[in-house]
PDB file of C-alpha atoms in Angstrom:
ATOM      1  CA  MET H   1       1.989 -10.198   8.466  1.00  0.00           C
ATOM      2  CA  ARG H   2       3.829 -13.500   8.357  1.00  0.00           C
ATOM      3  CA  ALA H   3       7.187 -13.818  10.111  1.00  0.00           C
ATOM      4  CA  ARG H   4      10.097 -15.065   8.027  1.00  0.00           C
ATOM      5  CA  LEU H   5      12.385 -17.380  10.009  1.00  0.00           C
ATOM      6  CA  ILE H   6      15.742 -18.638   8.799  1.00  0.00           C
ATOM      7  CA  TRP H   7      17.534 -21.340  10.800  1.00  0.00           C
ATOM      8  CA  SER H   8      21.236 -21.934  11.434  1.00  0.00           C
ATOM      9  CA  PRO H   9      22.544 -25.096   9.725  1.00  0.00           C
ATOM     10  CA  ASP H  10      22.591 -27.002  13.050  1.00  0.00           C
ATOM     11  CA  GLY H  11      19.082 -25.807  14.030  1.00  0.00           C
ATOM     12  CA  ARG H  12      20.195 -24.127  17.253  1.00  0.00           C
ATOM     13  CA  TYR H  13      19.461 -20.532  16.162  1.00  0.00           C
ATOM     14  CA  PHE H  14      16.970 -18.740  13.995  1.00  0.00           C
ATOM     15  CA  ILE H  15      16.758 -15.121  12.860  1.00  0.00           C
ATOM     16  CA  THR H  16      13.869 -12.856  12.000  1.00  0.00           C
ATOM     17  CA  THR H  17      13.134  -9.148  11.686  1.00  0.00           C
ATOM     18  CA  ARG H  18      10.548  -7.096  13.520  1.00  0.00           C
ATOM     19  CA  LYS H  19       8.963  -3.713  12.803  1.00  0.00           C
ATOM     20  CA  ASP H  20       5.995  -2.099  14.509  1.00  0.00           C
ATOM     21  CA  ASN H  21       3.808  -0.591  11.762  1.00  0.00           C
ATOM     22  CA  ARG H  22       0.782   0.169  13.944  1.00  0.00           C
ATOM     23  CA  ASP H  23       1.350   3.943  13.819  1.00  0.00           C
ATOM     24  CA  LEU H  24       1.696   4.060  10.028  1.00  0.00           C
ATOM     25  CA  LEU H  25      -1.345   5.315   8.152  1.00  0.00           C
ATOM     26  CA  ASP H  26      -3.466   3.090   5.930  1.00  0.00           C
ATOM     27  CA  LEU H  27      -3.013   2.998   2.181  1.00  0.00           C
ATOM     28  CA  TRP H  28      -5.892   1.867  -0.003  1.00  0.00           C
ATOM     29  CA  VAL H  29      -5.641   0.159  -3.360  1.00  0.00           C
ATOM     30  CA  ILE H  30      -8.646  -0.696  -5.517  1.00  0.00           C
ATOM     31  CA  ASN H  31      -8.228  -3.949  -7.430  1.00  0.00           C
ATOM     32  CA  SER H  32     -10.698  -3.780 -10.303  1.00  0.00           C
ATOM     33  CA  THR H  33      -9.527  -6.492 -12.659  1.00  0.00           C
ATOM     34  CA  GLY H  34     -11.180  -9.810 -13.340  1.00  0.00           C
ATOM     35  CA  GLY H  35     -14.280  -9.545 -11.182  1.00  0.00           C
ATOM     36  CA  LYS H  36     -17.734  -8.037 -11.291  1.00  0.00           C
ATOM     37  CA  ARG H  37     -16.921  -5.667  -8.435  1.00  0.00           C
ATOM     38  CA  PRO H  38     -13.686  -3.977  -7.423  1.00  0.00           C
ATOM     39  CA  ILE H  39     -11.990  -5.119  -4.209  1.00  0.00           C
ATOM     40  CA  LEU H  40     -10.579  -2.637  -1.701  1.00  0.00           C
ATOM     41  CA  GLU H  41      -7.214  -3.663  -0.248  1.00  0.00           C
ATOM     42  CA  THR H  42      -5.927  -1.839   2.839  1.00  0.00           C
ATOM     43  CA  TYR H  43      -2.455  -2.035   4.356  1.00  0.00           C
ATOM     44  CA  LYS H  44      -0.012   0.085   6.352  1.00  0.00           C
ATOM     45  CA  TYR H  45       2.404   2.066   4.199  1.00  0.00           C
ATOM     46  CA  GLN H  46       4.765   4.974   4.704  1.00  0.00           C
ATOM     47  CA  MET H  47       4.375   7.524   1.919  1.00  0.00           C
ATOM     48  CA  PRO H  48       7.343   9.715   0.929  1.00  0.00           C
ATOM     49  CA  GLY H  49       7.728  12.623   3.320  1.00  0.00           C
ATOM     50  CA  GLU H  50       5.723  11.062   6.144  1.00  0.00           C
ATOM     51  CA  ALA H  51       7.430  10.679   9.507  1.00  0.00           C
ATOM     52  CA  ASP H  52       8.168   7.143  10.668  1.00  0.00           C
ATOM     53  CA  SER H  53       9.446   6.683  14.178  1.00  0.00           C
ATOM     54  CA  THR H  54       9.847   2.911  14.033  1.00  0.00           C
ATOM     55  CA  GLU H  55      12.948   1.087  12.906  1.00  0.00           C
ATOM     56  CA  ILE H  56      13.316  -2.499  11.767  1.00  0.00           C
ATOM     57  CA  GLU H  57      15.043  -4.817  14.247  1.00  0.00           C
ATOM     58  CA  LEU H  58      17.070  -7.991  13.651  1.00  0.00           C
ATOM     59  CA  HIS H  59      16.564 -10.705  16.269  1.00  0.00           C
ATOM     60  CA  LEU H  60      18.600 -13.855  16.900  1.00  0.00           C
ATOM     61  CA  PHE H  61      16.898 -16.589  18.916  1.00  0.00           C
ATOM     62  CA  ASP H  62      18.883 -19.337  20.629  1.00  0.00           C
ATOM     63  CA  PHE H  63      16.506 -22.297  20.591  1.00  0.00           C
ATOM     64  CA  LYS H  64      18.662 -24.340  22.993  1.00  0.00           C
ATOM     65  CA  ALA H  65      19.048 -21.570  25.620  1.00  0.00           C
ATOM     66  CA  LYS H  66      15.542 -20.156  24.945  1.00  0.00           C
ATOM     67  CA  THR H  67      16.928 -16.612  24.629  1.00  0.00           C
ATOM     68  CA  ASN H  68      16.383 -13.713  22.239  1.00  0.00           C
ATOM     69  CA  LYS H  69      19.091 -11.227  21.316  1.00  0.00           C
ATOM     70  CA  GLN H  70      18.477  -8.054  19.321  1.00  0.00           C
ATOM     71  CA  ILE H  71      21.444  -7.546  16.987  1.00  0.00           C
ATOM     72  CA  ASP H  72      22.524  -3.919  16.680  1.00  0.00           C
ATOM     73  CA  ILE H  73      23.043  -3.298  12.962  1.00  0.00           C
ATOM     74  CA  ALA H  74      21.465   0.162  12.816  1.00  0.00           C
ATOM     75  CA  ARG H  75      23.270   2.649  10.607  1.00  0.00           C
ATOM     76  CA  PHE H  76      20.730   4.370   8.335  1.00  0.00           C
ATOM     77  CA  LYS H  77      17.410   5.941   9.308  1.00  0.00           C
ATOM     78  CA  ASN H  78      14.495   3.762   8.126  1.00  0.00           C
ATOM     79  CA  GLN H  79      16.926   1.168   6.777  1.00  0.00           C
ATOM     80  CA  GLN H  80      15.938  -2.171   5.328  1.00  0.00           C
ATOM     81  CA  ILE H  81      17.522  -5.411   6.526  1.00  0.00           C
ATOM     82  CA  GLY H  82      18.063  -8.415   4.305  1.00  0.00           C
ATOM     83  CA  TYR H  83      19.397 -11.917   4.879  1.00  0.00           C
ATOM     84  CA  TRP H  84      19.651 -14.979   2.691  1.00  0.00           C
ATOM     85  CA  THR H  85      19.191 -18.723   2.694  1.00  0.00           C
ATOM     86  CA  ARG H  86      21.849 -21.064   1.398  1.00  0.00           C
ATOM     87  CA  LYS H  87      21.279 -22.765  -1.937  1.00  0.00           C
ATOM     88  CA  VAL H  88      19.748 -26.222  -1.723  1.00  0.00           C
ATOM     89  CA  SER H  89      19.476 -29.064  -4.195  1.00  0.00           C
ATOM     90  CA  LYS H  90      16.143 -30.285  -5.563  1.00  0.00           C
ATOM     91  CA  THR H  91      16.408 -33.297  -3.255  1.00  0.00           C
ATOM     92  CA  GLU H  92      16.845 -31.089  -0.179  1.00  0.00           C
ATOM     93  CA  SER H  93      13.965 -28.820  -1.183  1.00  0.00           C
ATOM     94  CA  GLY H  94      11.465 -31.664  -1.509  1.00  0.00           C
ATOM     95  CA  GLY H  95      11.816 -32.315  -5.228  1.00  0.00           C
ATOM     96  CA  GLY H  96      11.897 -28.708  -6.367  1.00  0.00           C
ATOM     97  CA  PHE H  97       8.466 -27.736  -5.055  1.00  0.00           C
ATOM     98  CA  GLY H  98       9.703 -25.518  -2.238  1.00  0.00           C
ATOM     99  CA  PHE H  99      10.126 -26.043   1.463  1.00  0.00           C
ATOM    100  CA  GLY H 100       7.498 -28.155   3.168  1.00  0.00           C
ATOM    101  CA  PHE H 101       6.476 -30.127   0.078  1.00  0.00           C
ATOM    102  CA  GLY H 102       7.567 -33.531  -1.123  1.00  0.00           C
ATOM    103  CA  GLY H 103       8.235 -35.052   2.305  1.00  0.00           C
ATOM    104  CA  GLY H 104      11.544 -34.708   4.119  1.00  0.00           C
ATOM    105  CA  ALA H 105      12.175 -31.205   2.802  1.00  0.00           C
ATOM    106  CA  THR H 106      15.063 -29.312   4.381  1.00  0.00           C
ATOM    107  CA  PRO H 107      13.993 -26.201   6.335  1.00  0.00           C
ATOM    108  CA  PRO H 108      15.479 -22.920   5.082  1.00  0.00           C
ATOM    109  CA  THR H 109      18.907 -22.343   6.622  1.00  0.00           C
ATOM    110  CA  TRP H 110      20.882 -19.132   6.604  1.00  0.00           C
ATOM    111  CA  LEU H 111      23.769 -18.415   4.287  1.00  0.00           C
ATOM    112  CA  GLY H 112      26.796 -18.928   6.525  1.00  0.00           C
ATOM    113  CA  THR H 113      27.882 -21.378   9.216  1.00  0.00           C
ATOM    114  CA  ASN H 114      26.573 -22.305  12.656  1.00  0.00           C
ATOM    115  CA  ASP H 115      28.532 -19.317  14.055  1.00  0.00           C
ATOM    116  CA  TYR H 116      27.607 -16.530  11.599  1.00  0.00           C
ATOM    117  CA  PHE H 117      25.306 -15.496   8.765  1.00  0.00           C
ATOM    118  CA  TYR H 118      25.372 -12.869   6.031  1.00  0.00           C
ATOM    119  CA  ALA H 119      23.015  -9.894   6.059  1.00  0.00           C
ATOM    120  CA  SER H 120      22.629  -6.507   4.405  1.00  0.00           C
ATOM    121  CA  ARG H 121      21.440  -3.098   5.482  1.00  0.00           C
ATOM    122  CA  THR H 122      20.127  -0.668   2.889  1.00  0.00           C
ATOM    123  CA  SER H 123      19.285   3.017   3.248  1.00  0.00           C
ATOM    124  CA  ARG H 124      15.688   4.039   2.503  1.00  0.00           C
ATOM    125  CA  ASP H 125      16.738   5.784  -0.726  1.00  0.00           C
ATOM    126  CA  GLN H 126      18.701   2.630  -1.687  1.00  0.00           C
ATOM    127  CA  LYS H 127      21.882   4.576  -2.421  1.00  0.00           C
ATOM    128  CA  LYS H 128      23.850   2.947   0.430  1.00  0.00           C
ATOM    129  CA  ILE H 129      24.199  -0.796   1.017  1.00  0.00           C
ATOM    130  CA  ASP H 130      26.433  -2.644   3.484  1.00  0.00           C
ATOM    131  CA  LEU H 131      27.108  -6.382   3.275  1.00  0.00           C
ATOM    132  CA  LEU H 132      27.564  -7.754   6.799  1.00  0.00           C
ATOM    133  CA  LYS H 133      28.806 -10.866   8.540  1.00  0.00           C
ATOM    134  CA  VAL H 134      26.741 -11.267  11.725  1.00  0.00           C
ATOM    135  CA  TYR H 135      28.044 -13.584  14.438  1.00  0.00           C
ATOM    136  CA  THR H 136      25.817 -15.458  16.883  1.00  0.00           C
ATOM    137  CA  ASP H 137      27.557 -13.684  19.791  1.00  0.00           C
ATOM    138  CA  GLY H 138      26.202 -10.355  18.454  1.00  0.00           C
ATOM    139  CA  ARG H 139      29.324  -9.050  16.700  1.00  0.00           C
ATOM    140  CA  VAL H 140      28.806  -7.438  13.292  1.00  0.00           C
ATOM    141  CA  GLN H 141      31.561  -7.183  10.679  1.00  0.00           C
ATOM    142  CA  VAL H 142      31.143  -4.902   7.648  1.00  0.00           C
ATOM    143  CA  LEU H 143      32.464  -6.764   4.599  1.00  0.00           C
ATOM    144  CA  ILE H 144      31.501  -4.343   1.814  1.00  0.00           C
ATOM    145  CA  GLU H 145      30.245  -0.743   1.851  1.00  0.00           C
ATOM    146  CA  GLU H 146      28.602   0.315  -1.404  1.00  0.00           C
ATOM    147  CA  ARG H 147      27.743   3.995  -1.964  1.00  0.00           C
ATOM    148  CA  SER H 148      26.272   5.625  -5.057  1.00  0.00           C
ATOM    149  CA  ASN H 149      24.383   8.705  -6.176  1.00  0.00           C
ATOM    150  CA  VAL H 150      21.845   6.458  -7.943  1.00  0.00           C
ATOM    151  CA  TYR H 151      19.598   3.602  -6.794  1.00  0.00           C
ATOM    152  CA  LEU H 152      21.420   0.356  -5.937  1.00  0.00           C
ATOM    153  CA  ASP H 153      20.057  -3.167  -6.001  1.00  0.00           C
ATOM    154  CA  ILE H 154      21.410  -6.154  -4.092  1.00  0.00           C
ATOM    155  CA  GLN H 155      21.288  -9.835  -4.928  1.00  0.00           C
ATOM    156  CA  ARG H 156      22.111 -12.871  -2.845  1.00  0.00           C
ATOM    157  CA  PRO H 157      25.901 -13.075  -2.531  1.00  0.00           C
ATOM    158  CA  GLU H 158      27.772 -16.157  -3.676  1.00  0.00           C
ATOM    159  CA  ILE H 159      30.266 -17.439  -1.124  1.00  0.00           C
ATOM    160  CA  LEU H 160      33.431 -18.828  -2.721  1.00  0.00           C
ATOM    161  CA  ASN H 161      35.909 -21.165  -1.046  1.00  0.00           C
ATOM    162  CA  ASN H 162      34.016 -20.983   2.285  1.00  0.00           C
ATOM    163  CA  GLY H 163      34.384 -17.203   2.347  1.00  0.00           C
ATOM    164  CA  ASN H 164      38.172 -17.207   1.978  1.00  0.00           C
ATOM    165  CA  GLU H 165      38.173 -15.409  -1.382  1.00  0.00           C
TER     166      GLU H 165
END
């Protein structure tokens, strides 16, 4: 599985998540469209009701100091962690073709400043979502707690007036 890295605006830090899925059982899917023979796809997947002892971890790497810090944002069992990139113009993104294309493209940077970024934690049943401000020193501030008796969805937040509104 590919790691997703998001950099701080100044390039000193990057964040990523980590989860050990080795103990999860295989799930098989048969893709039988468009070819002469079906293709068997296998991947690790937790089915409803199966025990999962691993939890997702959020890591902050300090590129300058060459250190790794695990950020403690655990609240829900088997939670999901999300984080966002800031919006970029077509010029910054290499002409609108995505990062890495068009020459001189800006690498993806986190939504926030050099000192903090925004993240979310979501319960497995997706009925609880917290919007967080995570500081590079490891502090975590809960900005919004959303609770419902039905499924919730989260989108990338828009930051107004540098977060002062």
